[in-house]
């Protein structure tokens, strides 16, 4: 034994450890593979040792080699041997290696179940920790199912280290074994309130990851997460919680209103940029989900934008990128808030990071308006001229076109300017967006009829300079614009001043260098231009032009016939034959202009993007049926030889693709000589532009072509091609129009008292010069609005699909984690190994006895079941929770564990779900009122699951349990009776003060109860027509003394959709509607929703009020569009919104002593009294109406007299003394600090009491 130990020690001393392996690999860089192969042989020898230390050393080296990409799956069994070591240092090595090399297909994983279970229950917590860490990396569905209960046990460990790791691994368990989620979720939810912050943070991480894909299942946890968010100081946990709220807010808009304040506080207080970014993201999601228009929401948006500006101005590129990304999200819902920072976004276009420049481009897309479109496009084109790299230049070009054509050219007021921009873009060298420019030229020319004359003139100039564009004949290059130019000139040839010159330009020899599809369009439109020339010549009777044009076509068309493109050949042959026939008839003296022009008559509209898939399949056509019989499996396949003639590799190369030939390449010595000679020439040449040495150093690569300085030439007049109009003059014209418009506005504003300073940013008042046609071609019977798209479904291999589980329902009997149980062997069924005949006879008798005993047990079981049912009925239907049906059987006794939760009936399950929903609704409502509580006779005791119940023996039957249960019920009953007697005693000992009736303590008999209050609603009818009904109520807050919010409910009374609702109110001197930032007093407020058929939705609109002493009445209009099957109808609804003085009153509780002191102070110097008759004779009803409709609180009530108090949002105290007179009369005396206010409030009180 001693020799073996000595031998093992020597072997370990001779073995290479990890450091030796790494050092050896670094020293054998030339033959690394050979060295590692030798090391693997040594490792295999070490694994054959019996010494665990040697095996652990070998496994650690294998782990390093696996990280280098070598396969170590052959050593899986040896890794498990090291994992099973009793020494922690070796066990940790084994689990690390398993975490890196094991996967779902590893065969030996089935051997690890019991070993891992043993480690999880080890005394050393680090053994369990290593097992949990490793298991998370190689867990399989079988391991998750078998070890779920052991992991759940660790959740109740006394060591936070184990609880934290157990919570974290639950996420992997749920992914592999989704059935564990429901039984384990209550325990996981409890860990959110764990005393250890690490465990708490781990539980937050797990639930947030689960809720990331299925947020609706975790909505009931919102109150707990809200508490954590407002109390925790852990930034990383706050980030997770805030992300989760961002996913939950779209599901429950009320949650957003509760989140605004704490999120705003975090944005103000935090210095962590990561937390700030997540807070802003969630605020954006919140404001999208709730209605807009409330001032506090606009303040939140402004705060977010200001913080994002700080991020964008930061020198850190990552923060700048995140700031732009969040700004783009705000842009979708609040564009005017972002438009104020246009200068900052334009500065980002000069950033050296291309990703930041591209993100800034995306922001510019949403910041465009009619007023600033030309300015933004001009700056983008300047950036495009300076841009380095073709990719960014192409992105700029695409973004310019995308900005201009968005929303059906909504922001373009002058299409001549846009055509000029497109023509200027054709000068961009090396672009790959030629086809995009061409499509825009075609679209504008077709849809904007008024621009065709200008567009045709510009396209004719492009055709004259086609040789410049034809040089760039690469695929999707700038030559693609010739496709659009030729088509526009041919289709709208009546707008050409000289069609013959355009025809000659299209017949130039260099046209054959263009791609085939462009040549085919040229051929098609040549005949259209010939038709225009023909018509003009016949009208003017110019036979010379007819002869020259016909001969020109006969001479030039053969070059298209010889084209390598089949389409060009076919069209050229057809046109050539047509020309020969026309000339033949002309020689006979016939006029052919009408016949040739008839070939191209008719208006062409653009085809809708969805038209092709809307084409109905003709009846009787089966698209899946073979047109020709399918090929048979005959011996014809054996016939060899190619079906087509063999071709060379480059035979079908497009004719316009230039072939690069290899030329002579000079040597390094010759290059140096040429470079030196060029430098000498540059120094001696007085006409050569010389750059500064500082700029020259290291800026260019001198190997290939040397340094060639480029100096910018300052030209007072920009270079341009004759015939093209530049876009600068349109910008100058737009500025002059804006300046004249501002002057006229200033004059009008000066006359009106200079109201509403500043013009609107949206630029809706800018006139549109050209109209865009919206006519498109669709198949018969197809509807444009049909999208024909399919709903997005989650991929089938997504593991989160199985975790979409309702967690609010109670557990069902089959939803339990598997629990290990011992096999129970019945003594009567034991069989001896060598039975004798006597023993067999004895066994038969025993078997009969066993049968009889089983029969008796069944009868007893039936009797017990009946007794239990009677007991349940006597107890009011309460089930016995301590005994489960499995426990009644003596053959198998299963202890009730934490997973065996009580299972109620479906009705009880539904009640549990409703209770959770009610709790969430109560929390979201923010009301302090107590929830309705059942009476003692109706309330049922809550069923609390027992943590562990063990039956001591078989004799302790359910009968004993029932006796214990009934005993407990008797004790509870006696306790209740004692409590009732104590309450009665307290009531009898209470002495009531003379002259004062305290409602909370006076004893009222059933006969003395006042009659129930009539139904009251604060909503008033605003306006109604056959399509829409509007009701509203007003709300104020004491913190905002000059603001009032009108909450308006819009009801759709039709069976159609109502969209594009726009709310506007005519402002008065005192009261103004709060609109968006930069909006004028005439701008409308868009209602942010669409009304579905027979549905309703609520919107909130804020008003600013200077003085509240007088009631306010405002006229307004609601415009909307009703979308029916026949089309859309635009309509409006006029209304008058009434804001009485009582709507600015807030109910404030006041003590009797404070009320008396206020009256005696002399501060309330304004009085007013009134008397009138009411429609209600009950004094309690009168007080309730006053408090409900005019927002007063009762300070004190004596018989038919009451003192009331309220306070206005601007700090005015209002005191009332209400007395009931005979014959349903009411006398009210009021005091306040403002005479107009108290007079108008008493008028409001009188109005609410005198109306039925």
Coordinates of C-alpha atoms in Angstrom, one line a residue, residues 881-1099:
X881 CA -57.5 19.3 2.9
X882 CA -55.4 17.0 5.1
X883 CA -56.1 13.7 3.5
X884 CA -55.7 13.0 -0.3
X885 CA -57.3 10.0 -2.0
X886 CA -53.8 8.5 -2.4
X887 CA -53.4 8.4 1.4
X888 CA -56.5 6.3 2.0
X889 CA -55.0 3.3 0.3
X890 CA -52.9 1.2 2.8
X891 CA -51.0 -0.4 -0.1
X892 CA -49.2 2.9 -0.9
X893 CA -48.6 5.8 1.5
X894 CA -47.2 9.0 -0.1
X895 CA -46.3 11.8 2.2
X896 CA -47.8 15.2 1.2
X897 CA -44.9 17.4 0.2
X898 CA -44.7 21.1 -0.7
X899 CA -45.7 20.2 -4.2
X900 CA -49.0 18.5 -3.3
X901 CA -51.1 21.6 -3.1
X902 CA -54.8 21.4 -2.5
X903 CA -56.9 20.9 -5.6
X904 CA -60.2 22.6 -5.7
X905 CA -63.1 22.3 -7.9
X906 CA -63.3 24.2 -11.2
X907 CA -65.5 26.8 -9.6
X908 CA -63.0 27.3 -6.8
X909 CA -60.2 27.6 -9.4
X910 CA -62.2 30.2 -11.3
X911 CA -62.8 32.1 -8.1
X912 CA -59.1 32.1 -7.3
X913 CA -58.3 33.6 -10.7
X914 CA -61.0 36.2 -10.3
X915 CA -59.6 37.1 -6.8
X916 CA -56.1 37.7 -8.3
X917 CA -57.6 39.8 -11.1
X918 CA -59.6 41.8 -8.5
X919 CA -56.4 42.4 -6.5
X920 CA -54.6 43.7 -9.5
X921 CA -57.5 45.9 -10.5
X922 CA -57.7 47.3 -7.0
X923 CA -53.9 48.0 -7.0
X924 CA -54.1 49.7 -10.5
X925 CA -57.1 51.8 -9.6
X926 CA -55.1 53.6 -6.9
X927 CA -58.2 53.9 -4.8
X928 CA -57.9 54.0 -1.0
X929 CA -61.4 52.7 -0.5
X930 CA -61.7 49.4 1.1
X931 CA -62.6 46.5 -1.0
X932 CA -66.0 44.8 -0.4
X933 CA -65.7 42.2 2.4
X934 CA -68.1 39.3 2.9
X935 CA -69.9 39.0 6.2
X936 CA -68.8 36.5 8.8
X937 CA -71.6 34.1 7.9
X938 CA -70.8 34.2 4.2
X939 CA -67.0 34.1 4.3
X940 CA -65.3 30.8 3.9
X941 CA -62.1 30.0 5.7
X942 CA -59.0 30.2 3.4
X943 CA -57.4 26.9 2.5
X944 CA -53.8 27.0 3.5
X945 CA -51.7 24.1 2.2
X946 CA -50.0 22.0 4.9
X947 CA -46.2 21.9 4.5
X948 CA -45.8 18.3 5.7
X949 CA -48.4 15.8 7.0
X950 CA -47.3 12.4 8.0
X951 CA -49.8 9.7 9.1
X952 CA -48.3 7.8 12.1
X953 CA -50.0 4.5 11.5
X954 CA -52.6 2.8 9.4
X955 CA -55.1 3.0 12.3
X956 CA -55.1 6.8 12.2
X957 CA -57.8 6.8 9.6
X958 CA -59.7 9.8 8.1
X959 CA -62.3 9.3 10.8
X960 CA -59.8 10.5 13.4
X961 CA -58.8 13.4 11.2
X962 CA -62.5 14.4 10.8
X963 CA -62.9 14.4 14.6
X964 CA -59.9 16.7 15.0
X965 CA -61.3 18.9 12.3
X966 CA -64.7 19.1 13.9
X967 CA -63.0 19.8 17.3
X968 CA -61.2 22.8 15.7
X969 CA -64.4 24.1 14.2
X970 CA -66.1 24.0 17.6
X971 CA -63.2 26.0 19.1
X972 CA -63.5 28.6 16.3
X973 CA -67.2 28.9 16.9
X974 CA -66.8 29.6 20.6
X975 CA -64.1 32.2 19.8
X976 CA -66.5 34.0 17.5
X977 CA -69.3 34.0 20.1
X978 CA -66.9 35.5 22.7
X979 CA -65.8 38.2 20.2
X980 CA -69.5 39.1 19.5
X981 CA -70.3 39.4 23.2
X982 CA -67.2 41.6 23.7
X983 CA -68.4 43.9 20.8
X984 CA -71.9 44.1 22.3
X985 CA -70.4 45.0 25.7
X986 CA -68.3 47.8 24.2
X987 CA -71.3 49.2 22.4
X988 CA -73.4 49.2 25.5
X989 CA -70.6 50.9 27.5
X990 CA -70.3 53.7 24.9
X991 CA -72.0 56.9 25.9
X992 CA -73.2 59.2 23.2
X993 CA -72.4 62.9 23.5
X994 CA -75.4 65.2 23.7
X995 CA -76.3 67.0 20.5
X996 CA -73.7 65.4 18.4
X997 CA -74.3 62.3 16.3
X998 CA -71.1 60.5 15.4
X999 CA -71.8 58.4 12.3
X1000 CA -69.0 55.9 13.0
X1001 CA -70.2 55.0 16.5
X1002 CA -73.9 55.5 16.7
X1003 CA -76.1 52.4 16.9
X1004 CA -78.6 52.3 14.1
X1005 CA -81.3 49.6 14.0
X1006 CA -82.4 48.0 10.7
X1007 CA -85.6 50.0 10.6
X1008 CA -83.7 53.3 11.1
X1009 CA -81.4 52.9 8.0
X1010 CA -81.8 55.7 5.5
X1011 CA -83.1 54.9 2.0
X1012 CA -80.4 54.0 -0.6
X1013 CA -78.9 56.9 -2.6
X1014 CA -80.0 57.5 -6.2
X1015 CA -77.5 56.6 -9.0
X1016 CA -75.2 59.5 -9.8
X1017 CA -72.8 59.9 -12.6
X1018 CA -70.2 62.7 -13.2
X1019 CA -70.3 62.2 -17.0
X1020 CA -72.4 64.7 -19.0
X1021 CA -73.5 64.6 -22.6
X1022 CA -71.2 66.7 -24.8
X1023 CA -72.7 66.1 -28.3
X1024 CA -74.3 63.3 -30.3
X1025 CA -75.2 62.5 -33.9
X1026 CA -76.2 59.2 -35.7
X1027 CA -72.5 58.2 -35.9
X1028 CA -70.8 59.4 -32.7
X1029 CA -71.8 60.1 -29.1
X1030 CA -69.5 62.1 -26.7
X1031 CA -69.8 62.3 -22.9
X1032 CA -67.3 64.0 -20.7
X1033 CA -66.2 64.7 -17.1
X1034 CA -63.6 67.1 -15.7
X1035 CA -60.7 66.4 -13.3
X1036 CA -58.3 68.7 -11.5
X1037 CA -55.3 68.2 -9.2
X1038 CA -54.3 70.7 -6.4
X1039 CA -50.7 70.7 -7.6
X1040 CA -51.7 72.2 -11.0
X1041 CA -53.7 75.3 -10.3
X1042 CA -54.1 76.5 -13.8
X1043 CA -54.9 73.1 -15.5
X1044 CA -58.1 71.1 -15.9
X1045 CA -58.4 67.8 -17.8
X1046 CA -61.6 66.9 -19.7
X1047 CA -61.9 63.1 -20.0
X1048 CA -64.1 62.4 -23.1
X1049 CA -65.6 59.1 -24.0
X1050 CA -66.1 58.6 -27.7
X1051 CA -68.8 56.0 -28.6
X1052 CA -69.2 54.7 -32.1
X1053 CA -72.9 54.2 -32.9
X1054 CA -72.3 52.7 -36.3
X1055 CA -71.4 49.3 -37.6
X1056 CA -68.3 50.7 -39.4
X1057 CA -64.9 51.9 -38.4
X1058 CA -64.4 55.5 -37.4
X1059 CA -60.9 56.8 -38.0
X1060 CA -58.8 60.0 -38.2
X1061 CA -60.6 61.7 -35.3
X1062 CA -59.4 65.2 -34.8
X1063 CA -60.4 67.3 -31.8
X1064 CA -60.3 71.1 -31.8
X1065 CA -61.6 73.8 -29.5
X1066 CA -61.8 77.6 -30.2
X1067 CA -59.6 79.1 -27.5
X1068 CA -60.8 82.0 -25.4
X1069 CA -58.8 84.7 -23.7
X1070 CA -59.1 82.8 -20.4
X1071 CA -59.1 79.1 -21.4
X1072 CA -56.9 77.4 -24.0
X1073 CA -56.5 73.8 -25.1
X1074 CA -53.1 72.3 -24.5
X1075 CA -51.6 71.2 -27.8
X1076 CA -48.3 69.8 -28.8
X1077 CA -45.0 71.7 -28.6
X1078 CA -44.7 74.1 -31.5
X1079 CA -48.4 73.9 -32.4
X1080 CA -50.5 77.0 -32.9
X1081 CA -53.9 77.8 -31.4
X1082 CA -55.6 76.7 -34.6
X1083 CA -54.0 73.2 -34.8
X1084 CA -56.1 70.2 -34.1
X1085 CA -55.3 67.5 -31.6
X1086 CA -55.3 64.1 -33.2
X1087 CA -57.2 61.4 -31.2
X1088 CA -54.7 58.5 -30.9
X1089 CA -57.1 55.6 -31.7
X1090 CA -59.6 54.2 -34.2
X1091 CA -63.2 53.5 -33.0
X1092 CA -64.2 50.0 -33.8
X1093 CA -67.9 49.2 -34.8
X1094 CA -70.2 49.8 -31.8
X1095 CA -67.2 50.3 -29.5
X1096 CA -66.0 53.2 -27.3
X1097 CA -62.7 54.6 -26.1
X1098 CA -61.6 57.4 -23.8
X1099 CA -59.3 60.3 -24.5

